[in-house]
Tab-separated table of C-alpha atoms and ligand atoms in Angstrom:
chain	number	residue	atom	x	y	z
A	1	MET	CA	96.559	118.483	104.710
A	2	ARG	CA	97.312	114.866	105.549
A	3	TYR	CA	100.349	113.318	103.953
A	4	LEU	CA	101.523	109.751	103.737
A	5	ILE	CA	105.338	109.688	103.511
A	6	THR	CA	106.858	106.389	102.442
A	7	GLY	CA	110.474	106.261	103.523
A	8	GLY	CA	109.717	108.931	106.123
A	9	ALA	CA	112.313	107.581	108.563
A	10	GLY	CA	115.077	108.247	106.057
A	11	PHE	CA	117.266	111.301	105.860
A	12	VAL	CA	115.175	113.361	103.420
A	13	GLY	CA	111.867	111.883	104.643
A	14	SER	CA	112.441	112.837	108.267
A	15	HIS	CA	113.263	116.431	107.306
A	16	LEU	CA	110.145	116.499	105.145
A	17	CYS	CA	108.131	115.440	108.224
A	18	ASP	CA	109.620	118.390	110.126
A	19	GLU	CA	108.751	120.785	107.308
A	20	LEU	CA	105.143	119.608	106.893
A	21	LEU	CA	104.435	119.473	110.627
A	22	SER	CA	105.823	123.001	111.004
A	23	ARG	CA	103.293	124.092	108.373
A	24	GLY	CA	100.448	122.605	110.438
A	25	ASP	CA	99.960	119.523	108.254
A	26	SER	CA	99.601	115.933	109.502
A	27	VAL	CA	101.945	113.166	108.403
A	28	HIS	CA	101.926	109.404	108.561
A	29	VAL	CA	105.291	107.746	107.961
A	30	LEU	CA	105.506	104.271	106.477
A	31	ASP	CA	109.028	102.879	106.662
A	32	ASP	CA	110.531	99.424	107.098
A	33	LEU	CA	113.738	100.862	108.612
A	34	SER	CA	115.858	99.101	106.002
A	35	THR	CA	117.960	102.226	105.547
A	36	GLY	CA	115.993	104.725	107.634
A	37	THR	CA	116.056	104.785	111.424
A	38	MET	CA	113.693	105.643	114.285
A	39	GLU	CA	116.441	107.892	115.579
A	40	ASN	CA	115.565	110.274	112.732
A	41	LEU	CA	111.991	110.538	114.027
A	42	ARG	CA	112.565	110.396	117.748
A	43	HIS	CA	112.017	114.120	118.214
A	44	LEU	CA	108.602	113.831	116.546
A	45	LYS	CA	107.177	110.984	118.601
A	46	GLY	CA	104.085	112.103	120.457
A	47	GLN	CA	103.851	115.359	118.476
A	48	GLU	CA	100.357	116.264	117.345
A	49	GLY	CA	99.735	115.338	113.726
A	50	PHE	CA	102.563	112.787	113.616
A	51	GLU	CA	101.994	109.040	113.220
A	52	TYR	CA	104.164	106.246	111.928
A	53	THR	CA	103.945	102.586	110.999
A	54	ILE	CA	106.989	100.343	110.750
A	55	ASP	CA	106.214	98.104	107.821
A	56	SER	CA	107.054	97.685	104.162
A	57	VAL	CA	105.450	99.460	101.232
A	58	ALA	CA	105.148	95.919	99.861
A	59	ASN	CA	102.241	95.512	102.320
A	60	GLU	CA	99.622	96.588	99.802
A	61	ARG	CA	96.660	96.417	102.129
A	62	LEU	CA	98.380	98.769	104.552
A	63	VAL	CA	99.340	101.149	101.751
A	64	ALA	CA	95.693	101.154	100.612
A	65	GLU	CA	94.545	102.124	104.127
A	66	LEU	CA	97.109	104.869	104.504
A	67	VAL	CA	96.425	106.249	101.029
A	68	ASP	CA	92.762	106.356	101.992
A	69	TRP	CA	93.603	108.419	105.106
A	70	SER	CA	95.871	110.837	103.221
A	71	ASP	CA	95.193	113.790	100.933
A	72	ALA	CA	98.425	113.155	99.014
A	73	VAL	CA	101.414	110.816	99.059
A	74	PHE	CA	105.151	111.475	99.099
A	75	HIS	CA	106.839	108.330	97.805
A	76	LEU	CA	110.410	108.464	99.087
A	77	ALA	CA	110.946	104.813	100.021
A	78	ALA	CA	113.835	103.581	97.884
A	79	ALA	CA	117.199	101.881	97.945
A	80	VAL	CA	119.643	104.792	97.848
A	81	GLY	CA	123.353	105.399	97.997
A	82	VAL	CA	125.874	104.251	95.452
A	83	ALA	CA	127.624	101.835	97.825
A	84	LEU	CA	124.357	100.040	98.595
A	85	ILE	CA	123.485	99.843	94.932
A	86	VAL	CA	126.786	98.301	93.943
A	87	GLU	CA	126.547	95.825	96.827
A	88	SER	CA	122.877	94.849	96.476
A	89	PRO	CA	121.665	95.369	92.917
A	90	VAL	CA	118.729	92.941	93.216
A	91	ARG	CA	117.409	94.768	96.233
A	92	THR	CA	117.899	98.129	94.511
A	93	ILE	CA	116.043	97.225	91.374
A	94	GLU	CA	113.226	95.375	93.110
A	95	THR	CA	112.708	98.000	95.806
A	96	ASN	CA	112.782	100.938	93.471
A	97	VAL	CA	110.500	99.532	90.823
A	98	GLN	CA	108.040	97.326	92.717
A	99	LEU	CA	107.331	99.753	95.541
A	100	THR	CA	106.591	102.577	93.144
A	101	GLU	CA	104.205	100.310	91.216
A	102	ILE	CA	102.363	99.553	94.453
A	103	VAL	CA	102.116	103.179	95.584
A	104	LEU	CA	100.855	104.385	92.210
A	105	ALA	CA	98.345	101.529	91.860
A	106	GLN	CA	96.932	102.149	95.335
A	107	ALA	CA	96.834	105.926	94.878
A	108	MET	CA	95.015	105.388	91.588
A	109	LYS	CA	92.087	103.723	93.364
A	110	LYS	CA	91.402	106.934	95.281
A	111	ARG	CA	92.988	109.364	92.820
A	112	LYS	CA	95.306	110.820	95.436
A	113	PRO	CA	98.193	112.970	94.152
A	114	VAL	CA	101.592	111.296	94.360
A	115	PHE	CA	105.035	112.870	94.524
A	116	VAL	CA	107.737	110.469	93.321
A	117	ALA	CA	111.322	111.120	94.431
A	118	SER	CA	113.913	110.584	91.715
A	119	THR	CA	117.569	111.420	91.476
A	120	SER	CA	120.181	113.277	89.457
A	121	GLU	CA	121.697	109.823	88.851
A	122	VAL	CA	119.234	109.462	85.980
A	123	TYR	CA	121.293	111.923	83.916
A	124	GLY	CA	124.003	109.269	84.004
A	125	LYS	CA	127.039	110.101	81.917
A	126	SER	CA	125.487	113.077	80.205
A	127	THR	CA	127.913	115.963	79.706
A	128	ASP	CA	125.228	118.391	78.595
A	129	LEU	CA	125.636	120.736	81.567
A	130	PRO	CA	123.792	122.122	83.399
A	131	PHE	CA	121.349	119.213	83.357
A	132	HIS	CA	117.945	120.239	82.119
A	133	GLU	CA	114.814	118.170	82.775
A	134	ASP	CA	114.299	117.637	79.028
A	135	GLY	CA	117.902	116.575	78.406
A	136	ASP	CA	118.954	113.089	77.331
A	137	LEU	CA	119.725	110.449	79.932
A	138	VAL	CA	123.004	108.690	79.119
A	139	MET	CA	123.429	105.272	80.692
A	140	GLY	CA	126.365	102.897	80.777
A	141	PRO	CA	126.220	99.146	80.144
A	142	THR	CA	124.013	96.799	82.166
A	143	VAL	CA	127.039	94.871	83.407
A	144	THR	CA	128.105	97.942	85.386
A	145	GLY	CA	126.104	97.801	88.621
A	146	ARG	CA	125.846	101.534	89.185
A	147	TRP	CA	123.469	102.087	86.276
A	148	ALA	CA	120.851	99.826	87.846
A	149	TYR	CA	120.029	102.662	90.222
A	150	ALA	CA	119.634	105.253	87.474
A	151	CYS	CA	117.570	102.905	85.325
A	152	SER	CA	115.307	101.826	88.175
A	153	LYS	CA	114.572	105.431	89.049
A	154	ALA	CA	114.057	106.283	85.373
A	155	ILE	CA	111.433	103.511	85.232
A	156	ASP	CA	109.777	105.072	88.299
A	157	GLU	CA	109.652	108.364	86.429
A	158	PHE	CA	108.210	106.792	83.281
A	159	LEU	CA	105.580	105.066	85.376
A	160	ALA	CA	104.591	108.184	87.305
A	161	ILE	CA	104.320	110.210	84.107
A	162	ALA	CA	102.368	107.431	82.362
A	163	TYR	CA	99.896	107.237	85.263
A	164	TRP	CA	99.146	110.900	84.691
A	165	LYS	CA	99.046	110.802	80.895
A	166	GLU	CA	97.106	107.584	80.535
A	167	ARG	CA	95.016	107.415	83.704
A	168	ARG	CA	94.882	110.992	84.992
A	169	LEU	CA	96.435	110.134	88.345
A	170	PRO	CA	98.029	113.400	89.531
A	171	THR	CA	101.755	112.740	89.819
A	172	VAL	CA	104.872	114.867	89.995
A	173	VAL	CA	108.532	113.851	89.925
A	174	ALA	CA	111.552	115.641	91.395
A	175	ARG	CA	115.161	114.739	90.670
A	176	LEU	CA	117.107	115.422	93.836
A	177	PHE	CA	120.734	116.350	93.316
A	178	ASN	CA	123.323	115.673	96.031
A	179	THR	CA	121.386	116.514	99.175
A	180	VAL	CA	123.122	116.725	102.514
A	181	GLY	CA	122.558	117.889	106.064
A	182	PRO	CA	122.142	116.664	109.618
A	183	ARG	CA	121.003	113.022	110.083
A	184	GLN	CA	122.493	111.772	106.813
A	185	THR	CA	124.482	108.647	107.496
A	186	GLY	CA	127.793	107.816	105.895
A	187	GLN	CA	126.826	104.150	106.048
A	188	TYR	CA	125.636	104.049	102.448
A	189	GLY	CA	128.616	105.860	101.021
A	190	MET	CA	127.431	109.466	100.982
A	191	VAL	CA	130.472	111.652	100.844
A	192	VAL	CA	129.792	114.593	103.170
A	193	PRO	CA	128.919	112.684	106.373
A	194	THR	CA	131.712	110.212	105.583
A	195	PHE	CA	134.345	112.945	105.261
A	196	VAL	CA	133.076	114.819	108.329
A	197	ARG	CA	133.185	111.682	110.482
A	198	GLN	CA	136.628	110.779	109.199
A	199	ALA	CA	137.910	114.290	109.854
A	200	LEU	CA	136.411	114.513	113.340
A	201	SER	CA	138.167	111.314	114.339
A	202	ASP	CA	141.462	112.250	112.587
A	203	ARG	CA	141.200	109.221	110.263
A	204	PRO	CA	142.278	109.516	106.610
A	205	VAL	CA	139.701	111.271	104.444
A	206	THR	CA	139.018	108.837	101.600
A	207	VAL	CA	138.798	110.639	98.269
A	208	TYR	CA	137.834	108.213	95.504
A	209	GLY	CA	139.544	108.421	92.130
A	210	ASP	CA	141.644	111.546	91.586
A	211	GLY	CA	139.168	113.769	93.430
A	212	GLU	CA	138.718	115.980	90.359
A	213	GLN	CA	135.055	114.933	90.020
A	214	GLN	CA	132.718	117.751	91.037
A	215	ARG	CA	129.371	117.915	92.765
A	216	CYS	CA	126.877	120.534	93.962
A	217	PHE	CA	125.601	119.944	97.491
A	218	GLY	CA	122.207	121.271	98.573
A	219	HIS	CA	120.902	121.545	102.119
A	220	VAL	CA	118.113	119.111	102.902
A	221	LYS	CA	116.059	121.881	104.539
A	222	ASP	CA	116.017	123.821	101.275
A	223	VAL	CA	115.117	120.665	99.361
A	224	VAL	CA	112.156	119.669	101.545
A	225	ARG	CA	110.762	123.191	101.331
A	226	ALA	CA	110.575	122.724	97.570
A	227	LEU	CA	108.873	119.317	97.928
A	228	ALA	CA	106.261	120.670	100.361
A	229	ASP	CA	105.463	123.532	97.971
A	230	LEU	CA	105.457	121.325	94.887
A	231	ILE	CA	102.819	118.858	96.052
A	232	LYS	CA	100.346	121.677	96.639
A	233	ARG	CA	100.382	122.671	92.973
A	234	ASP	CA	97.830	121.349	90.517
A	235	ASP	CA	99.685	122.629	87.439
A	236	VAL	CA	102.667	120.269	87.730
A	237	TYR	CA	101.157	116.858	87.013
A	238	GLY	CA	103.195	114.627	84.760
A	239	GLU	CA	106.141	117.009	85.129
A	240	VAL	CA	109.738	116.511	86.265
A	241	PHE	CA	111.731	119.070	88.307
A	242	ASN	CA	115.402	119.314	89.202
A	243	ILE	CA	116.029	120.302	92.818
A	244	GLY	CA	119.504	121.063	94.089
A	245	SER	CA	122.302	123.517	94.540
A	246	THR	CA	124.368	124.944	91.685
A	247	GLU	CA	127.495	125.665	93.770
A	248	GLU	CA	130.139	123.295	92.455
A	249	ILE	CA	133.129	121.889	94.317
A	250	SER	CA	135.605	119.122	93.507
A	251	ILE	CA	135.638	116.176	95.891
A	252	ARG	CA	139.296	116.846	96.633
A	253	GLY	CA	138.379	120.468	97.408
A	254	LEU	CA	135.549	119.238	99.620
A	255	ALA	CA	137.946	117.011	101.566
A	256	ASP	CA	140.367	119.898	102.103
A	257	ARG	CA	137.579	122.225	103.188
A	258	ILE	CA	136.195	119.715	105.706
A	259	VAL	CA	139.652	119.024	107.149
A	260	GLU	CA	140.170	122.751	107.550
A	261	LYS	CA	136.747	123.458	109.060
A	262	THR	CA	136.997	120.678	111.607
A	263	GLY	CA	140.580	121.575	112.549
A	264	SER	CA	141.396	117.930	111.845
A	265	ARG	CA	144.802	116.263	111.641
A	266	SER	CA	143.443	113.865	108.984
A	267	GLU	CA	145.335	113.297	105.783
A	268	VAL	CA	143.593	113.078	102.447
A	269	ALA	CA	143.967	109.561	100.985
A	270	LEU	CA	143.260	108.877	97.310
A	271	VAL	CA	141.460	105.535	96.918
A	272	PRO	CA	141.070	103.949	93.454
A	273	TYR	CA	137.446	103.481	92.368
A	274	ALA	CA	137.993	99.743	91.870
A	275	GLU	CA	138.881	99.484	95.551
A	276	ALA	CA	136.131	101.799	96.766
A	277	TYR	CA	133.289	100.269	94.765
A	278	GLU	CA	133.996	97.570	92.178
A	279	VAL	CA	136.215	96.975	89.160
A	280	GLY	CA	134.856	98.903	86.171
A	281	PHE	CA	133.032	101.449	88.352
A	282	GLU	CA	132.136	104.568	86.400
A	283	ASP	CA	131.754	107.908	88.186
A	284	MET	CA	130.172	111.090	86.923
A	285	VAL	CA	132.689	113.853	86.476
A	286	ARG	CA	130.305	116.765	86.883
A	287	ARG	CA	126.694	117.112	87.850
A	288	ILE	CA	125.026	120.532	87.956
A	289	PRO	CA	121.266	121.094	87.891
A	290	ASP	CA	119.475	123.681	85.827
A	291	ILE	CA	117.003	124.871	88.470
A	292	GLY	CA	115.235	127.399	86.261
A	293	LYS	CA	112.051	125.330	86.028
A	294	ILE	CA	111.401	125.016	89.776
A	295	ASN	CA	112.537	128.596	90.284
A	296	ARG	CA	110.023	129.908	87.750
A	297	LEU	CA	107.232	127.827	89.276
A	298	LEU	CA	107.823	128.351	92.998
A	299	GLY	CA	110.429	131.092	93.175
A	300	TRP	CA	112.566	128.394	94.806
A	301	GLU	CA	116.307	128.646	95.153
A	302	PRO	CA	118.773	127.347	97.727
A	303	THR	CA	119.243	129.645	100.717
A	304	ARG	CA	122.260	127.916	102.311
A	305	ASP	CA	125.712	127.818	100.722
A	306	LEU	CA	128.252	125.023	101.138
A	307	ASP	CA	129.953	126.657	104.124
A	308	ALA	CA	126.636	126.893	105.978
A	309	ILE	CA	125.832	123.281	105.053
A	310	LEU	CA	129.179	121.988	106.277
A	311	ALA	CA	128.877	123.971	109.512
A	312	ASP	CA	125.488	122.343	110.096
A	313	VAL	CA	126.721	118.807	109.372
A	314	ILE	CA	129.845	119.242	111.496
A	315	GLU	CA	127.789	120.557	114.407
A	316	HIS	CA	125.407	117.598	114.103
A	317	GLU	CA	128.206	115.036	113.908
A	318	GLN	CA	130.004	116.543	116.885
A	319	ALA	CA	126.854	116.001	118.917
A	320	VAL	CA	126.424	112.306	118.032
A	321	PRO	CA	128.361	109.457	119.679
A	322	PRO	CA	131.684	108.318	118.114
A	323	VAL	CA	131.390	106.162	115.025
A	324	ALA	CA	132.685	102.796	113.935
A	325	ALA	CA	135.776	102.551	111.729
A	326	ASP	CA	133.590	101.932	108.639
A	327	GLY	CA	132.077	105.396	109.054
A	328	SER	CA	128.687	104.037	110.152
B	1	UDP	N1	133.233	109.826	97.381
B	1	UDP	C1	134.533	109.877	97.868
B	1	UDP	N2	134.790	109.301	99.083
B	1	UDP	C2	133.826	108.705	99.851
B	1	UDP	C3	132.500	108.672	99.345
B	1	UDP	C4	132.240	109.249	98.111
B	1	UDP	O1	135.441	110.400	97.225
B	1	UDP	O2	134.142	108.211	100.950
B	1	UDP	C5	132.967	110.460	96.071
B	1	UDP	C6	132.168	109.616	95.100
B	1	UDP	O3	133.008	108.732	94.372
B	1	UDP	C7	131.518	110.666	94.233
B	1	UDP	C8	131.281	111.832	95.201
B	1	UDP	O4	132.163	111.614	96.304
B	1	UDP	O5	132.385	111.108	93.211
B	1	UDP	C9	129.871	111.912	95.714
B	1	UDP	O6	129.512	110.649	96.235
B	1	UDP	P1	128.119	110.331	96.918
B	1	UDP	O7	128.040	108.858	97.117
B	1	UDP	O8	127.920	111.198	98.125
B	1	UDP	O9	127.027	110.795	95.861
B	1	UDP	P2	126.920	110.550	94.263
B	1	UDP	O10	127.211	111.888	93.671
B	1	UDP	O11	127.909	109.510	93.853
B	1	UDP	O12	125.523	110.136	94.085
């Protein structure tokens, strides 16, 4: 199979390239390197079946050509990371909505199946745990920047589902829960690489709020396996799937575990949300996926627990050059 991967130079996208190439498929990455990096793809350069173009998904003519070449499209190009969203809401909303419109419209011309990446952020402030795909999405007010991300991805989902229902374009949506692993950068706020880098350089580990908020962290290699399996199915169109781990840990507990595993002398520093993000910032207290739907369909479940994930990230970070004080 030939796959176009928008956002293929990003963290998840580059691991998806690895997965598909290892299955004997061909991939063409389209990425403008706004948050992705060529470093993520360096090991693939020159490999048979791997091509890339550095350009924006906003280049519709190029998207049309690449859609034409492909058998199916993974649309991963998006503005991600809470810090980026709070800093650049215009870019977040425009990128996430407009690019998805372009990909779906171009795919429609050739009726090529499209996978649209969404996020557990869409569940917002829901407390109906574990989150089920049919559950309500609970958003905060529009004056609170964070919700722009959730709403923009929810629009992407509506659009993908509508393309299937109204126009019979095969589409499928997956909501990725906190996904971590080698190559993820702490630059856009993601907690695991940030904590690991802080711990490895004996800087304070910055826990936001009281650290009682909990998350489930899944390994990117498990996640991309699910995506590669999902796009092959023809009984999933117009459907939404949760993908993630169900092993919960508090952020304070995560900080302690990373300090311990790295043998760091770092202290854990509690940072108020208003300082970390913006005044009025609202965090989710808990976020656990119900993964029954994807499990029933593909037999999928995570194979790596948090200890294995942290070992992998720590090993990766130890191998990369020292980082700047901002964690980048
Ligand atoms: N977080 C933290 N310190 C950091 C970065 C993040 O305490 O340096 C917290 C963040 O407030 C959230 C959790 O870690 O409660 C996960 O953050 P991340 O941005 O990785 O993903 P999110 O779950 O917010 O999408």
